[in-house]
Short mmCIF file of N, CA and C in Angstrom, two decimals:
data_model
loop_
_atom_site.label_atom_id
_atom_site.label_comp_id
_atom_site.label_asym_id
_atom_site.label_seq_id
_atom_site.Cartn_x
_atom_site.Cartn_y
_atom_site.Cartn_z
N MET D 1 -1.07 10.83 30.66
CA MET D 1 -0.47 9.59 31.14
C MET D 1 -1.10 9.24 32.47
N SER D 2 -1.43 8.02 32.66
CA SER D 2 -1.98 7.55 33.92
C SER D 2 -0.88 7.51 34.97
N LYS D 3 -1.09 8.21 36.07
CA LYS D 3 -0.07 8.23 37.12
C LYS D 3 0.08 6.88 37.80
N SER D 4 -1.02 6.13 37.86
CA SER D 4 -0.95 4.84 38.55
C SER D 4 -0.17 3.80 37.76
N SER D 5 -0.29 3.82 36.44
CA SER D 5 0.37 2.79 35.65
C SER D 5 1.61 3.30 34.93
N GLY D 6 1.70 4.63 34.71
CA GLY D 6 2.83 5.18 33.97
C GLY D 6 2.73 4.92 32.48
N ILE D 7 1.58 4.46 32.00
CA ILE D 7 1.39 4.14 30.59
C ILE D 7 0.44 5.17 29.98
N THR D 8 0.84 5.74 28.84
CA THR D 8 -0.03 6.70 28.17
C THR D 8 -1.23 5.99 27.55
N PRO D 9 -2.30 6.71 27.30
CA PRO D 9 -3.46 6.09 26.64
C PRO D 9 -3.10 5.50 25.27
N LEU D 10 -2.23 6.17 24.52
CA LEU D 10 -1.81 5.65 23.22
C LEU D 10 -1.09 4.32 23.38
N ARG D 11 -0.18 4.25 24.33
CA ARG D 11 0.57 3.01 24.57
C ARG D 11 -0.37 1.89 25.02
N ARG D 12 -1.31 2.22 25.89
CA ARG D 12 -2.27 1.23 26.37
C ARG D 12 -3.08 0.68 25.19
N GLN D 13 -3.53 1.58 24.31
CA GLN D 13 -4.29 1.16 23.14
C GLN D 13 -3.44 0.30 22.21
N TYR D 14 -2.19 0.70 22.00
CA TYR D 14 -1.28 -0.10 21.17
C TYR D 14 -1.16 -1.52 21.73
N LEU D 15 -0.92 -1.65 23.01
CA LEU D 15 -0.74 -2.97 23.62
C LEU D 15 -2.01 -3.81 23.50
N GLN D 16 -3.16 -3.16 23.62
CA GLN D 16 -4.43 -3.88 23.49
C GLN D 16 -4.61 -4.40 22.06
N ILE D 17 -4.39 -3.54 21.08
CA ILE D 17 -4.53 -3.95 19.68
C ILE D 17 -3.50 -5.01 19.33
N LYS D 18 -2.28 -4.83 19.79
CA LYS D 18 -1.21 -5.79 19.48
C LYS D 18 -1.53 -7.16 20.07
N SER D 19 -2.16 -7.20 21.24
CA SER D 19 -2.52 -8.49 21.83
C SER D 19 -3.60 -9.19 21.01
N GLN D 20 -4.45 -8.41 20.34
CA GLN D 20 -5.49 -9.00 19.49
C GLN D 20 -4.95 -9.45 18.14
N TYR D 21 -3.92 -8.75 17.65
CA TYR D 21 -3.34 -9.03 16.33
C TYR D 21 -1.82 -9.14 16.44
N PRO D 22 -1.32 -10.17 17.11
CA PRO D 22 0.12 -10.25 17.37
C PRO D 22 1.00 -10.38 16.13
N ASP D 23 0.45 -10.85 15.02
CA ASP D 23 1.25 -11.02 13.81
C ASP D 23 1.19 -9.81 12.88
N ALA D 24 0.44 -8.79 13.26
CA ALA D 24 0.30 -7.59 12.42
C ALA D 24 1.26 -6.50 12.89
N ILE D 25 1.65 -5.63 11.96
CA ILE D 25 2.41 -4.43 12.30
C ILE D 25 1.38 -3.35 12.58
N VAL D 26 1.43 -2.75 13.76
CA VAL D 26 0.48 -1.71 14.15
C VAL D 26 1.14 -0.35 13.99
N LEU D 27 0.53 0.50 13.17
CA LEU D 27 1.02 1.86 12.94
C LEU D 27 -0.03 2.86 13.41
N TYR D 28 0.44 3.95 14.01
CA TYR D 28 -0.43 5.05 14.42
C TYR D 28 -0.09 6.29 13.62
N ARG D 29 -1.09 6.97 13.12
CA ARG D 29 -0.86 8.25 12.46
C ARG D 29 -0.98 9.33 13.53
N LEU D 30 0.11 10.07 13.71
CA LEU D 30 0.16 11.17 14.66
C LEU D 30 0.54 12.42 13.88
N GLY D 31 -0.46 13.20 13.52
CA GLY D 31 -0.20 14.37 12.69
C GLY D 31 0.19 13.94 11.29
N ASP D 32 1.37 14.38 10.86
CA ASP D 32 1.88 14.04 9.52
C ASP D 32 2.73 12.78 9.52
N PHE D 33 2.88 12.14 10.66
CA PHE D 33 3.80 11.02 10.79
C PHE D 33 3.08 9.75 11.22
N TYR D 34 3.74 8.63 10.99
CA TYR D 34 3.26 7.35 11.49
C TYR D 34 4.26 6.84 12.51
N GLU D 35 3.75 6.27 13.58
CA GLU D 35 4.62 5.70 14.61
C GLU D 35 4.22 4.27 14.88
N THR D 36 5.21 3.49 15.30
CA THR D 36 4.98 2.13 15.73
C THR D 36 5.94 1.86 16.89
N PHE D 37 5.77 0.78 17.59
CA PHE D 37 6.50 0.57 18.83
C PHE D 37 7.09 -0.84 18.93
N ASP D 38 8.00 -0.97 19.86
CA ASP D 38 8.56 -2.26 20.24
C ASP D 38 9.13 -3.02 19.04
N GLU D 39 8.82 -4.30 18.95
CA GLU D 39 9.37 -5.13 17.88
C GLU D 39 8.87 -4.67 16.51
N ASP D 40 7.65 -4.16 16.46
CA ASP D 40 7.13 -3.62 15.20
C ASP D 40 8.04 -2.51 14.68
N ALA D 41 8.50 -1.64 15.57
CA ALA D 41 9.39 -0.54 15.16
C ALA D 41 10.70 -1.07 14.60
N LYS D 42 11.23 -2.10 15.22
CA LYS D 42 12.49 -2.68 14.74
C LYS D 42 12.31 -3.29 13.35
N ILE D 43 11.20 -4.00 13.16
CA ILE D 43 10.93 -4.63 11.87
C ILE D 43 10.75 -3.57 10.78
N VAL D 44 9.96 -2.54 11.06
CA VAL D 44 9.73 -1.48 10.07
C VAL D 44 11.03 -0.76 9.76
N SER D 45 11.83 -0.49 10.78
CA SER D 45 13.10 0.20 10.58
C SER D 45 14.02 -0.59 9.66
N GLN D 46 14.14 -1.89 9.89
CA GLN D 46 15.01 -2.73 9.06
C GLN D 46 14.44 -2.89 7.65
N THR D 47 13.15 -3.12 7.54
CA THR D 47 12.52 -3.36 6.25
C THR D 47 12.54 -2.12 5.36
N CYS D 48 12.29 -0.97 5.95
CA CYS D 48 12.21 0.29 5.18
C CYS D 48 13.52 1.06 5.18
N ASP D 49 14.52 0.54 5.87
CA ASP D 49 15.83 1.20 5.96
C ASP D 49 15.69 2.64 6.45
N ILE D 50 15.00 2.79 7.61
CA ILE D 50 14.85 4.10 8.23
C ILE D 50 15.43 4.06 9.64
N VAL D 51 15.74 5.23 10.16
CA VAL D 51 16.37 5.33 11.48
C VAL D 51 15.38 4.94 12.56
N LEU D 52 15.82 4.11 13.48
CA LEU D 52 15.02 3.71 14.63
C LEU D 52 15.26 4.70 15.76
N THR D 53 14.20 5.31 16.25
CA THR D 53 14.32 6.24 17.38
C THR D 53 13.61 5.64 18.58
N SER D 54 13.75 6.26 19.72
CA SER D 54 13.08 5.77 20.92
C SER D 54 12.61 6.95 21.75
N ARG D 55 11.75 6.64 22.72
CA ARG D 55 11.25 7.66 23.64
C ARG D 55 11.11 7.05 25.02
N PRO D 56 11.17 7.88 26.06
CA PRO D 56 11.00 7.34 27.41
C PRO D 56 9.57 6.87 27.64
N VAL D 57 9.43 5.73 28.33
CA VAL D 57 8.10 5.20 28.66
C VAL D 57 7.93 4.96 30.14
N GLY D 58 8.94 5.16 30.89
CA GLY D 58 8.88 4.95 32.32
C GLY D 58 10.23 5.23 32.93
N LYS D 59 10.33 4.95 34.18
CA LYS D 59 11.57 5.20 34.89
C LYS D 59 12.70 4.39 34.28
N ASN D 60 13.66 5.08 33.68
CA ASN D 60 14.85 4.47 33.07
C ASN D 60 14.52 3.46 31.97
N GLN D 61 13.37 3.62 31.31
CA GLN D 61 13.00 2.73 30.21
C GLN D 61 12.71 3.55 28.97
N ARG D 62 13.10 3.01 27.83
CA ARG D 62 12.81 3.63 26.54
C ARG D 62 12.20 2.57 25.63
N VAL D 63 11.36 3.01 24.73
CA VAL D 63 10.73 2.10 23.78
C VAL D 63 11.08 2.57 22.37
N PRO D 64 11.47 1.62 21.50
CA PRO D 64 11.75 2.01 20.11
C PRO D 64 10.46 2.42 19.40
#
């Protein structure tokens, strides 16, 4: 994680790709699992009827 920005390289890459393709759902394969973030996570959770989880991304902030 970059100490200056508090954003992990994965998160930075997600935001960059999402800005290029705002209408696409962006999924990352991490080991045996796929992850997505922000509004994409909410959409996938509702569409696939799966539990929405979150993780800390900064001081007192969590991202779905």
